[in-house]
Amino acid sequence: MTTLNLEHIFKKYPSATQYAVEDFNIDIKDKEFIVFVGPSGCGKSTTLRMVAGLEDITEGTLRINDKVMNDVAPKDRDIAMVFQNYALYPHMTVFDNMAFGLKLRKFDKAEIKRRVEEAAEILGLTNLLDRKPADLSGGQRQRVAMGRAIVRDAKVFLMDEPLSNLDAKLRVSMRAEIAKLHRRIGSTTIYVTHDQTEAMTLADRIVIMSSSPNADNSGTVGKVEQI
Ligand code: ADP
Ligand code: ADP
């Protein structure tokens, strides 16, 4: 059971004159698949990164299961994140890329092996565990990035434009895989995309973030509507 609550969240980067995120509010239910859509620069990534703990929250409160998380270190948040550029370690094998977050958290070797092999099986990576990222296709790299997140068995799953580097055909098939994965693992999920079809297909609920019409190019974000 995992709920996520963002209350009056603001973000201003030190170098910026305007807020990147301004008074963002949302309650996310257990196992809900939320999709953020909106134009480039409206604060989608920043919001995800604040939830993950990769950016400080300037103002406002983030809660997971009613516990305030603002000052909790990323590795202690029980959140897994998939990035647009996959962020794989080039010198490590697929196995070690997937195992990395578990090693960091001091899981024992047998448990790491069990989890990595299970995730590899789910994602069709079993025969690729000894390869390096450079020897994989785009779709396979994307699966490794997802595998690295699902081995964590995290309560909250964050995906920042995970499919946007793939070609159109692969995007459609990976979209179906993500839907299937969510039905199987059921983590409370926030998914960022600017692809409306992707949003409509995957979401339990879509949050439309929009840039403020008065914003200059250095800053952004005003309103959030929920539909
Ligand atoms: P989106 O994910 O919707 O494209 P971002 O969250 O990346 O939007 O960016 C929101 C705003 O914050 C943009 O105006 C962007 O230029 C600014 N921004 C993002 N990252 C930084 C940063 N590290 N330093 C300063 N400004 C940033
Ligand atoms: P370390 O980085 O701690 O030296 P290793 O990279 O040698 O660890 O491997 C950690 C564990 O993962 C070992 O138990 C190893 O047998 C297992 N392992 C590594 N690669 C694979 C793989 N491709 N398939 C299954 N198990 C693997």
PDB file of C-alpha atoms and ligand atoms in Angstrom:
ATOM      1  CA  MET A   1       0.000   0.000   0.000  1.00  0.00           C
ATOM      2  CA  THR A   2       1.738   3.176  -1.186  1.00  0.00           C
ATOM      3  CA  THR A   3       0.307   6.645  -1.524  1.00  0.00           C
ATOM      4  CA  LEU A   4       2.166   9.724  -2.662  1.00  0.00           C
ATOM      5  CA  ASN A   5       1.220  13.261  -1.782  1.00  0.00           C
ATOM      6  CA  LEU A   6       2.689  16.508  -3.110  1.00  0.00           C
ATOM      7  CA  GLU A   7       1.448  19.576  -1.308  1.00  0.00           C
ATOM      8  CA  HIS A   8       2.186  23.139  -2.451  1.00  0.00           C
ATOM      9  CA  ILE A   9       5.452  22.097  -4.083  1.00  0.00           C
ATOM     10  CA  PHE A  10       7.655  24.890  -5.442  1.00  0.00           C
ATOM     11  CA  LYS A  11      11.050  24.667  -7.094  1.00  0.00           C
ATOM     12  CA  LYS A  12      13.399  27.464  -7.909  1.00  0.00           C
ATOM     13  CA  TYR A  13      16.832  26.551  -9.227  1.00  0.00           C
ATOM     14  CA  PRO A  14      19.570  28.670  -7.639  1.00  0.00           C
ATOM     15  CA  SER A  15      20.528  30.149 -11.002  1.00  0.00           C
ATOM     16  CA  ALA A  16      16.947  30.946 -12.075  1.00  0.00           C
ATOM     17  CA  THR A  17      14.812  34.003 -11.592  1.00  0.00           C
ATOM     18  CA  GLN A  18      11.504  32.174 -11.898  1.00  0.00           C
ATOM     19  CA  TYR A  19      10.011  29.050 -10.436  1.00  0.00           C
ATOM     20  CA  ALA A  20      10.504  25.861 -12.434  1.00  0.00           C
ATOM     21  CA  VAL A  21       7.556  24.387 -10.536  1.00  0.00           C
ATOM     22  CA  GLU A  22       5.017  26.566  -8.840  1.00  0.00           C
ATOM     23  CA  ASP A  23       2.431  25.360  -6.330  1.00  0.00           C
ATOM     24  CA  PHE A  24       2.092  21.823  -7.594  1.00  0.00           C
ATOM     25  CA  ASN A  25      -0.423  19.635  -5.758  1.00  0.00           C
ATOM     26  CA  ILE A  26      -1.424  16.036  -6.240  1.00  0.00           C
ATOM     27  CA  ASP A  27      -2.593  13.008  -4.271  1.00  0.00           C
ATOM     28  CA  ILE A  28      -1.644   9.713  -5.890  1.00  0.00           C
ATOM     29  CA  LYS A  29      -3.402   6.548  -4.826  1.00  0.00           C
ATOM     30  CA  ASP A  30      -1.930   3.119  -4.194  1.00  0.00           C
ATOM     31  CA  LYS A  31      -0.950   1.365  -7.469  1.00  0.00           C
ATOM     32  CA  GLU A  32      -2.168   4.331  -9.499  1.00  0.00           C
ATOM     33  CA  PHE A  33      -0.476   5.013 -12.853  1.00  0.00           C
ATOM     34  CA  ILE A  34      -0.257   8.788 -13.204  1.00  0.00           C
ATOM     35  CA  VAL A  35       1.007  10.399 -16.393  1.00  0.00           C
ATOM     36  CA  PHE A  36       2.366  13.957 -16.515  1.00  0.00           C
ATOM     37  CA  VAL A  37       2.059  15.567 -19.925  1.00  0.00           C
ATOM     38  CA  GLY A  38       2.966  19.067 -21.006  1.00  0.00           C
ATOM     39  CA  PRO A  39       5.345  21.063 -23.166  1.00  0.00           C
ATOM     40  CA  SER A  40       9.096  20.986 -22.808  1.00  0.00           C
ATOM     41  CA  GLY A  41      10.267  23.093 -19.889  1.00  0.00           C
ATOM     42  CA  CYS A  42       7.017  23.037 -17.906  1.00  0.00           C
ATOM     43  CA  GLY A  43       8.619  21.262 -14.944  1.00  0.00           C
ATOM     44  CA  LYS A  44       7.806  17.576 -15.444  1.00  0.00           C
ATOM     45  CA  SER A  45      11.355  16.286 -14.926  1.00  0.00           C
ATOM     46  CA  THR A  46      11.990  18.653 -12.078  1.00  0.00           C
ATOM     47  CA  THR A  47       8.910  17.356 -10.286  1.00  0.00           C
ATOM     48  CA  LEU A  48       9.977  13.726 -10.739  1.00  0.00           C
ATOM     49  CA  ARG A  49      13.493  14.520  -9.586  1.00  0.00           C
ATOM     50  CA  MET A  50      12.139  16.167  -6.446  1.00  0.00           C
ATOM     51  CA  VAL A  51      10.038  13.071  -5.722  1.00  0.00           C
ATOM     52  CA  ALA A  52      13.151  10.922  -6.198  1.00  0.00           C
ATOM     53  CA  GLY A  53      15.237  13.238  -4.006  1.00  0.00           C
ATOM     54  CA  LEU A  54      17.603  14.191  -6.825  1.00  0.00           C
ATOM     55  CA  GLU A  55      16.609  17.852  -6.470  1.00  0.00           C
ATOM     56  CA  ASP A  56      15.809  19.721  -3.278  1.00  0.00           C
ATOM     57  CA  ILE A  57      12.259  20.907  -2.800  1.00  0.00           C
ATOM     58  CA  THR A  58      12.343  24.697  -2.432  1.00  0.00           C
ATOM     59  CA  GLU A  59       9.034  24.854  -0.654  1.00  0.00           C
ATOM     60  CA  GLY A  60       6.178  22.457   0.060  1.00  0.00           C
ATOM     61  CA  THR A  61       5.787  18.933   1.406  1.00  0.00           C
ATOM     62  CA  LEU A  62       6.329  15.523  -0.171  1.00  0.00           C
ATOM     63  CA  ARG A  63       4.794  12.569   1.630  1.00  0.00           C
ATOM     64  CA  ILE A  64       4.949   8.864   0.986  1.00  0.00           C
ATOM     65  CA  ASN A  65       2.385   6.975   3.023  1.00  0.00           C
ATOM     66  CA  ASP A  66       1.778  10.146   5.023  1.00  0.00           C
ATOM     67  CA  LYS A  67       5.438  10.352   6.070  1.00  0.00           C
ATOM     68  CA  VAL A  68       7.257  13.572   5.175  1.00  0.00           C
ATOM     69  CA  MET A  69      10.109  12.694   2.792  1.00  0.00           C
ATOM     70  CA  ASN A  70      11.623  16.118   1.980  1.00  0.00           C
ATOM     71  CA  ASP A  71      14.871  15.432   3.831  1.00  0.00           C
ATOM     72  CA  VAL A  72      15.165  11.685   3.251  1.00  0.00           C
ATOM     73  CA  ALA A  73      18.176  10.634   1.130  1.00  0.00           C
ATOM     74  CA  PRO A  74      17.349   9.283  -2.359  1.00  0.00           C
ATOM     75  CA  LYS A  75      18.581   5.790  -1.561  1.00  0.00           C
ATOM     76  CA  ASP A  76      16.291   5.598   1.481  1.00  0.00           C
ATOM     77  CA  ARG A  77      13.112   6.657  -0.346  1.00  0.00           C
ATOM     78  CA  ASP A  78      12.149   3.276  -1.769  1.00  0.00           C
ATOM     79  CA  ILE A  79      11.728   4.846  -5.181  1.00  0.00           C
ATOM     80  CA  ALA A  80      13.037   3.518  -8.488  1.00  0.00           C
ATOM     81  CA  MET A  81      13.501   5.770 -11.499  1.00  0.00           C
ATOM     82  CA  VAL A  82      13.956   5.158 -15.214  1.00  0.00           C
ATOM     83  CA  PHE A  83      15.590   7.957 -17.191  1.00  0.00           C
ATOM     84  CA  GLN A  84      15.119   9.015 -20.796  1.00  0.00           C
ATOM     85  CA  ASN A  85      18.775   8.426 -21.671  1.00  0.00           C
ATOM     86  CA  TYR A  86      18.773   5.115 -19.710  1.00  0.00           C
ATOM     87  CA  ALA A  87      21.790   6.247 -17.642  1.00  0.00           C
ATOM     88  CA  LEU A  88      23.467   2.847 -17.880  1.00  0.00           C
ATOM     89  CA  TYR A  89      27.079   2.379 -16.793  1.00  0.00           C
ATOM     90  CA  PRO A  90      28.975   1.699 -20.041  1.00  0.00           C
ATOM     91  CA  HIS A  91      31.802  -0.283 -18.441  1.00  0.00           C
ATOM     92  CA  MET A  92      29.439  -2.661 -16.610  1.00  0.00           C
ATOM     93  CA  THR A  93      27.625  -5.704 -17.946  1.00  0.00           C
ATOM     94  CA  VAL A  94      23.844  -5.858 -18.107  1.00  0.00           C
ATOM     95  CA  PHE A  95      23.909  -8.016 -14.974  1.00  0.00           C
ATOM     96  CA  ASP A  96      26.018  -5.523 -13.052  1.00  0.00           C
ATOM     97  CA  ASN A  97      23.974  -2.562 -14.270  1.00  0.00           C
ATOM     98  CA  MET A  98      20.855  -4.237 -12.944  1.00  0.00           C
ATOM     99  CA  ALA A  99      22.580  -5.322  -9.736  1.00  0.00           C
ATOM    100  CA  PHE A 100      24.145  -1.946  -8.963  1.00  0.00           C
ATOM    101  CA  GLY A 101      21.346  -0.428  -6.877  1.00  0.00           C
ATOM    102  CA  LEU A 102      21.012  -3.616  -4.867  1.00  0.00           C
ATOM    103  CA  LYS A 103      24.755  -3.784  -4.145  1.00  0.00           C
ATOM    104  CA  LEU A 104      24.610  -0.176  -3.020  1.00  0.00           C
ATOM    105  CA  ARG A 105      21.914  -1.193  -0.568  1.00  0.00           C
ATOM    106  CA  LYS A 106      23.976  -4.152   0.672  1.00  0.00           C
ATOM    107  CA  PHE A 107      21.699  -6.938  -0.533  1.00  0.00           C
ATOM    108  CA  ASP A 108      23.440 -10.308  -0.330  1.00  0.00           C
ATOM    109  CA  LYS A 109      24.780 -11.885  -3.498  1.00  0.00           C
ATOM    110  CA  ALA A 110      22.278 -14.719  -3.717  1.00  0.00           C
ATOM    111  CA  GLU A 111      19.338 -12.341  -3.406  1.00  0.00           C
ATOM    112  CA  ILE A 112      20.866 -10.002  -6.012  1.00  0.00           C
ATOM    113  CA  LYS A 113      21.292 -12.901  -8.414  1.00  0.00           C
ATOM    114  CA  ARG A 114      17.736 -14.091  -7.817  1.00  0.00           C
ATOM    115  CA  ARG A 115      16.229 -10.659  -8.416  1.00  0.00           C
ATOM    116  CA  VAL A 116      18.339  -9.832 -11.467  1.00  0.00           C
ATOM    117  CA  GLU A 117      17.572 -13.165 -13.071  1.00  0.00           C
ATOM    118  CA  GLU A 118      13.854 -12.798 -12.381  1.00  0.00           C
ATOM    119  CA  ALA A 119      13.778  -9.277 -13.861  1.00  0.00           C
ATOM    120  CA  ALA A 120      15.833 -10.447 -16.844  1.00  0.00           C
ATOM    121  CA  GLU A 121      13.314 -13.202 -17.438  1.00  0.00           C
ATOM    122  CA  ILE A 122      10.378 -10.783 -17.313  1.00  0.00           C
ATOM    123  CA  LEU A 123      12.099  -8.377 -19.709  1.00  0.00           C
ATOM    124  CA  GLY A 124      13.577 -10.918 -22.113  1.00  0.00           C
ATOM    125  CA  LEU A 125      17.175 -10.126 -21.153  1.00  0.00           C
ATOM    126  CA  THR A 126      18.268 -13.532 -19.904  1.00  0.00           C
ATOM    127  CA  ASN A 127      20.671 -14.134 -22.784  1.00  0.00           C
ATOM    128  CA  LEU A 128      22.138 -10.649 -22.654  1.00  0.00           C
ATOM    129  CA  LEU A 129      23.316 -10.488 -19.025  1.00  0.00           C
ATOM    130  CA  ASP A 130      27.016 -10.598 -19.913  1.00  0.00           C
ATOM    131  CA  ARG A 131      26.853  -7.901 -22.582  1.00  0.00           C
ATOM    132  CA  LYS A 132      27.873  -4.289 -22.204  1.00  0.00           C
ATOM    133  CA  PRO A 133      25.368  -1.524 -23.052  1.00  0.00           C
ATOM    134  CA  ALA A 134      27.268  -0.611 -26.231  1.00  0.00           C
ATOM    135  CA  ASP A 135      26.445  -4.063 -27.612  1.00  0.00           C
ATOM    136  CA  LEU A 136      22.682  -3.690 -27.161  1.00  0.00           C
ATOM    137  CA  SER A 137      19.948  -2.198 -29.318  1.00  0.00           C
ATOM    138  CA  GLY A 138      18.035   0.868 -28.117  1.00  0.00           C
ATOM    139  CA  GLY A 139      15.083  -1.245 -27.062  1.00  0.00           C
ATOM    140  CA  GLN A 140      17.328  -3.634 -25.146  1.00  0.00           C
ATOM    141  CA  ARG A 141      19.043  -0.759 -23.333  1.00  0.00           C
ATOM    142  CA  GLN A 142      15.674   0.580 -22.397  1.00  0.00           C
ATOM    143  CA  ARG A 143      14.735  -2.822 -20.960  1.00  0.00           C
ATOM    144  CA  VAL A 144      17.935  -2.885 -18.911  1.00  0.00           C
ATOM    145  CA  ALA A 145      17.052   0.530 -17.511  1.00  0.00           C
ATOM    146  CA  MET A 146      13.627  -0.802 -16.557  1.00  0.00           C
ATOM    147  CA  GLY A 147      15.180  -3.963 -15.157  1.00  0.00           C
ATOM    148  CA  ARG A 148      17.481  -1.942 -12.974  1.00  0.00           C
ATOM    149  CA  ALA A 149      14.425  -0.235 -11.555  1.00  0.00           C
ATOM    150  CA  ILE A 150      12.220  -3.285 -11.062  1.00  0.00           C
ATOM    151  CA  VAL A 151      14.869  -5.377  -9.253  1.00  0.00           C
ATOM    152  CA  ARG A 152      14.565  -2.854  -6.467  1.00  0.00           C
ATOM    153  CA  ASP A 153      10.962  -3.888  -5.860  1.00  0.00           C
ATOM    154  CA  ALA A 154      10.384  -0.242  -4.966  1.00  0.00           C
ATOM    155  CA  LYS A 155       7.052   1.074  -3.793  1.00  0.00           C
ATOM    156  CA  VAL A 156       7.177   4.023  -6.160  1.00  0.00           C
ATOM    157  CA  PHE A 157       8.193   3.860  -9.793  1.00  0.00           C
ATOM    158  CA  LEU A 158       9.163   7.012 -11.710  1.00  0.00           C
ATOM    159  CA  MET A 159       9.676   7.060 -15.471  1.00  0.00           C
ATOM    160  CA  ASP A 160      10.926  10.159 -17.262  1.00  0.00           C
ATOM    161  CA  GLU A 161      10.170   9.888 -20.990  1.00  0.00           C
ATOM    162  CA  PRO A 162      11.463   6.318 -21.053  1.00  0.00           C
ATOM    163  CA  LEU A 163      10.456   5.681 -24.663  1.00  0.00           C
ATOM    164  CA  SER A 164      11.284   8.954 -26.347  1.00  0.00           C
ATOM    165  CA  ASN A 165      14.632   7.758 -27.718  1.00  0.00           C
ATOM    166  CA  LEU A 166      13.063   4.773 -29.462  1.00  0.00           C
ATOM    167  CA  ASP A 167      11.648   4.620 -32.964  1.00  0.00           C
ATOM    168  CA  ALA A 168       7.875   4.759 -33.389  1.00  0.00           C
ATOM    169  CA  LYS A 169       7.328   1.043 -33.842  1.00  0.00           C
ATOM    170  CA  LEU A 170       9.371   0.051 -30.819  1.00  0.00           C
ATOM    171  CA  ARG A 171       7.641   2.736 -28.772  1.00  0.00           C
ATOM    172  CA  VAL A 172       4.301   1.101 -29.403  1.00  0.00           C
ATOM    173  CA  SER A 173       5.472  -2.360 -28.368  1.00  0.00           C
ATOM    174  CA  MET A 174       7.365  -1.089 -25.309  1.00  0.00           C
ATOM    175  CA  ARG A 175       4.285   0.843 -24.281  1.00  0.00           C
ATOM    176  CA  ALA A 176       2.366  -2.422 -24.136  1.00  0.00           C
ATOM    177  CA  GLU A 177       5.186  -3.991 -22.133  1.00  0.00           C
ATOM    178  CA  ILE A 178       5.115  -1.166 -19.624  1.00  0.00           C
ATOM    179  CA  ALA A 179       1.365  -1.583 -19.174  1.00  0.00           C
ATOM    180  CA  LYS A 180       1.847  -5.307 -18.616  1.00  0.00           C
ATOM    181  CA  LEU A 181       4.690  -4.702 -16.185  1.00  0.00           C
ATOM    182  CA  HIS A 182       2.568  -2.315 -14.180  1.00  0.00           C
ATOM    183  CA  ARG A 183      -0.250  -4.835 -13.949  1.00  0.00           C
ATOM    184  CA  ARG A 184       2.270  -7.365 -12.726  1.00  0.00           C
ATOM    185  CA  ILE A 185       4.277  -5.344 -10.195  1.00  0.00           C
ATOM    186  CA  GLY A 186       1.646  -2.755  -9.316  1.00  0.00           C
ATOM    187  CA  SER A 187       3.978  -0.012  -8.049  1.00  0.00           C
ATOM    188  CA  THR A 188       2.505   3.433  -7.648  1.00  0.00           C
ATOM    189  CA  THR A 189       3.800   5.126 -10.796  1.00  0.00           C
ATOM    190  CA  ILE A 190       4.464   8.574 -12.212  1.00  0.00           C
ATOM    191  CA  TYR A 191       5.257   8.550 -15.907  1.00  0.00           C
ATOM    192  CA  VAL A 192       6.361  11.607 -17.880  1.00  0.00           C
ATOM    193  CA  THR A 193       5.765  11.922 -21.594  1.00  0.00           C
ATOM    194  CA  HIS A 194       4.908  14.483 -24.230  1.00  0.00           C
ATOM    195  CA  ASP A 195       3.232  11.786 -26.338  1.00  0.00           C
ATOM    196  CA  GLN A 196      -0.524  12.036 -25.885  1.00  0.00           C
ATOM    197  CA  THR A 197      -1.284   8.564 -27.215  1.00  0.00           C
ATOM    198  CA  GLU A 198       1.182   7.111 -24.751  1.00  0.00           C
ATOM    199  CA  ALA A 199      -0.516   9.051 -21.978  1.00  0.00           C
ATOM    200  CA  MET A 200      -4.008   7.939 -22.983  1.00  0.00           C
ATOM    201  CA  THR A 201      -2.966   4.299 -23.246  1.00  0.00           C
ATOM    202  CA  LEU A 202      -1.068   4.019 -19.994  1.00  0.00           C
ATOM    203  CA  ALA A 203      -2.668   6.392 -17.536  1.00  0.00           C
ATOM    204  CA  ASP A 204      -5.204   5.821 -14.826  1.00  0.00           C
ATOM    205  CA  ARG A 205      -5.115   9.604 -14.588  1.00  0.00           C
ATOM    206  CA  ILE A 206      -3.429  12.299 -16.671  1.00  0.00           C
ATOM    207  CA  VAL A 207      -2.024  15.479 -15.195  1.00  0.00           C
ATOM    208  CA  ILE A 208      -1.606  18.250 -17.720  1.00  0.00           C
ATOM    209  CA  MET A 209       1.177  20.642 -16.781  1.00  0.00           C
ATOM    210  CA  SER A 210       1.333  23.884 -18.700  1.00  0.00           C
ATOM    211  CA  SER A 211       3.854  26.646 -19.014  1.00  0.00           C
ATOM    212  CA  SER A 212       2.584  29.944 -17.817  1.00  0.00           C
ATOM    213  CA  PRO A 213       1.644  32.111 -20.835  1.00  0.00           C
ATOM    214  CA  ASN A 214       3.455  35.077 -19.297  1.00  0.00           C
ATOM    215  CA  ALA A 215       6.663  33.264 -18.548  1.00  0.00           C
ATOM    216  CA  ASP A 216       9.788  34.394 -20.285  1.00  0.00           C
ATOM    217  CA  ASN A 217      12.154  31.796 -21.691  1.00  0.00           C
ATOM    218  CA  SER A 218      14.237  31.551 -18.560  1.00  0.00           C
ATOM    219  CA  GLY A 219      11.540  30.198 -16.347  1.00  0.00           C
ATOM    220  CA  THR A 220       8.162  28.562 -16.379  1.00  0.00           C
ATOM    221  CA  VAL A 221       5.143  26.960 -15.010  1.00  0.00           C
ATOM    222  CA  GLY A 222       1.934  28.045 -13.778  1.00  0.00           C
ATOM    223  CA  LYS A 223      -1.134  26.008 -13.518  1.00  0.00           C
ATOM    224  CA  VAL A 224      -1.789  22.387 -13.208  1.00  0.00           C
ATOM    225  CA  GLU A 225      -5.075  20.918 -14.265  1.00  0.00           C
ATOM    226  CA  GLN A 226      -6.132  17.400 -13.557  1.00  0.00           C
ATOM    227  CA  ILE A 227      -8.466  15.517 -15.829  1.00  0.00           C
TER     228      ILE A 227
HETATM  229  P1  ADP B   1      10.267  19.438 -18.515  1.00  0.00           P
HETATM  230  O1  ADP B   1      10.698  18.152 -17.887  1.00  0.00           O
HETATM  231  O2  ADP B   1       8.799  19.654 -18.427  1.00  0.00           O
HETATM  232  O3  ADP B   1      10.790  19.630 -19.897  1.00  0.00           O
HETATM  233  P2  ADP B   1      12.115  20.653 -16.642  1.00  0.00           P
HETATM  234  O4  ADP B   1      11.649  20.194 -15.299  1.00  0.00           O
HETATM  235  O5  ADP B   1      13.279  19.964 -17.237  1.00  0.00           O
HETATM  236  O6  ADP B   1      10.882  20.630 -17.634  1.00  0.00           O
HETATM  237  O7  ADP B   1      12.450  22.191 -16.566  1.00  0.00           O
HETATM  238  C1  ADP B   1      11.595  23.139 -15.952  1.00  0.00           C
HETATM  239  C2  ADP B   1      12.272  24.499 -15.969  1.00  0.00           C
HETATM  240  O8  ADP B   1      13.398  24.480 -15.103  1.00  0.00           O
HETATM  241  C3  ADP B   1      12.787  24.916 -17.337  1.00  0.00           C
HETATM  242  O9  ADP B   1      12.623  26.308 -17.436  1.00  0.00           O
HETATM  243  C4  ADP B   1      14.249  24.561 -17.273  1.00  0.00           C
HETATM  244  O10 ADP B   1      15.005  25.387 -18.111  1.00  0.00           O
HETATM  245  C5  ADP B   1      14.569  24.812 -15.811  1.00  0.00           C
HETATM  246  N1  ADP B   1      15.645  23.937 -15.329  1.00  0.00           N
HETATM  247  C6  ADP B   1      15.680  22.593 -15.382  1.00  0.00           C
HETATM  248  N2  ADP B   1      16.801  22.110 -14.825  1.00  0.00           N
HETATM  249  C7  ADP B   1      17.511  23.201 -14.410  1.00  0.00           C
HETATM  250  C8  ADP B   1      18.755  23.379 -13.731  1.00  0.00           C
HETATM  251  N3  ADP B   1      19.512  22.350 -13.364  1.00  0.00           N
HETATM  252  N4  ADP B   1      19.137  24.652 -13.448  1.00  0.00           N
HETATM  253  C9  ADP B   1      18.367  25.701 -13.796  1.00  0.00           C
HETATM  254  N5  ADP B   1      17.190  25.604 -14.435  1.00  0.00           N
HETATM  255  C10 ADP B   1      16.763  24.374 -14.727  1.00  0.00           C
HETATM  256  P1  ADP B   2      31.579  -8.039  -7.643  1.00  0.00           P
HETATM  257  O1  ADP B   2      31.365  -6.803  -8.473  1.00  0.00           O
HETATM  258  O2  ADP B   2      31.053  -7.914  -6.250  1.00  0.00           O
HETATM  259  O3  ADP B   2      32.936  -8.625  -7.732  1.00  0.00           O
HETATM  260  P2  ADP B   2      30.559  -9.823  -9.635  1.00  0.00           P
HETATM  261  O4  ADP B   2      30.391  -8.879 -10.759  1.00  0.00           O
HETATM  262  O5  ADP B   2      31.698 -10.781  -9.713  1.00  0.00           O
HETATM  263  O6  ADP B   2      30.562  -9.110  -8.234  1.00  0.00           O
HETATM  264  O7  ADP B   2      29.217 -10.658  -9.508  1.00  0.00           O
HETATM  265  C1  ADP B   2      28.353 -10.529  -8.397  1.00  0.00           C
HETATM  266  C2  ADP B   2      27.458 -11.756  -8.347  1.00  0.00           C
HETATM  267  O8  ADP B   2      26.626 -11.789  -9.481  1.00  0.00           O
HETATM  268  C3  ADP B   2      28.243 -13.041  -8.338  1.00  0.00           C
HETATM  269  O9  ADP B   2      27.604 -13.953  -7.461  1.00  0.00           O
HETATM  270  C4  ADP B   2      28.154 -13.505  -9.768  1.00  0.00           C
HETATM  271  O10 ADP B   2      28.183 -14.916  -9.841  1.00  0.00           O
HETATM  272  C5  ADP B   2      26.805 -12.998 -10.190  1.00  0.00           C
HETATM  273  N1  ADP B   2      26.780 -12.728 -11.639  1.00  0.00           N
HETATM  274  C6  ADP B   2      27.549 -11.873 -12.334  1.00  0.00           C
HETATM  275  N2  ADP B   2      27.244 -11.876 -13.647  1.00  0.00           N
HETATM  276  C7  ADP B   2      26.235 -12.797 -13.775  1.00  0.00           C
HETATM  277  C8  ADP B   2      25.456 -13.277 -14.889  1.00  0.00           C
HETATM  278  N3  ADP B   2      25.644 -12.839 -16.135  1.00  0.00           N
HETATM  279  N4  ADP B   2      24.500 -14.203 -14.654  1.00  0.00           N
HETATM  280  C9  ADP B   2      24.276 -14.649 -13.411  1.00  0.00           C
HETATM  281  N5  ADP B   2      24.979 -14.249 -12.312  1.00  0.00           N
HETATM  282  C10 ADP B   2      25.949 -13.338 -12.490  1.00  0.00           C
END
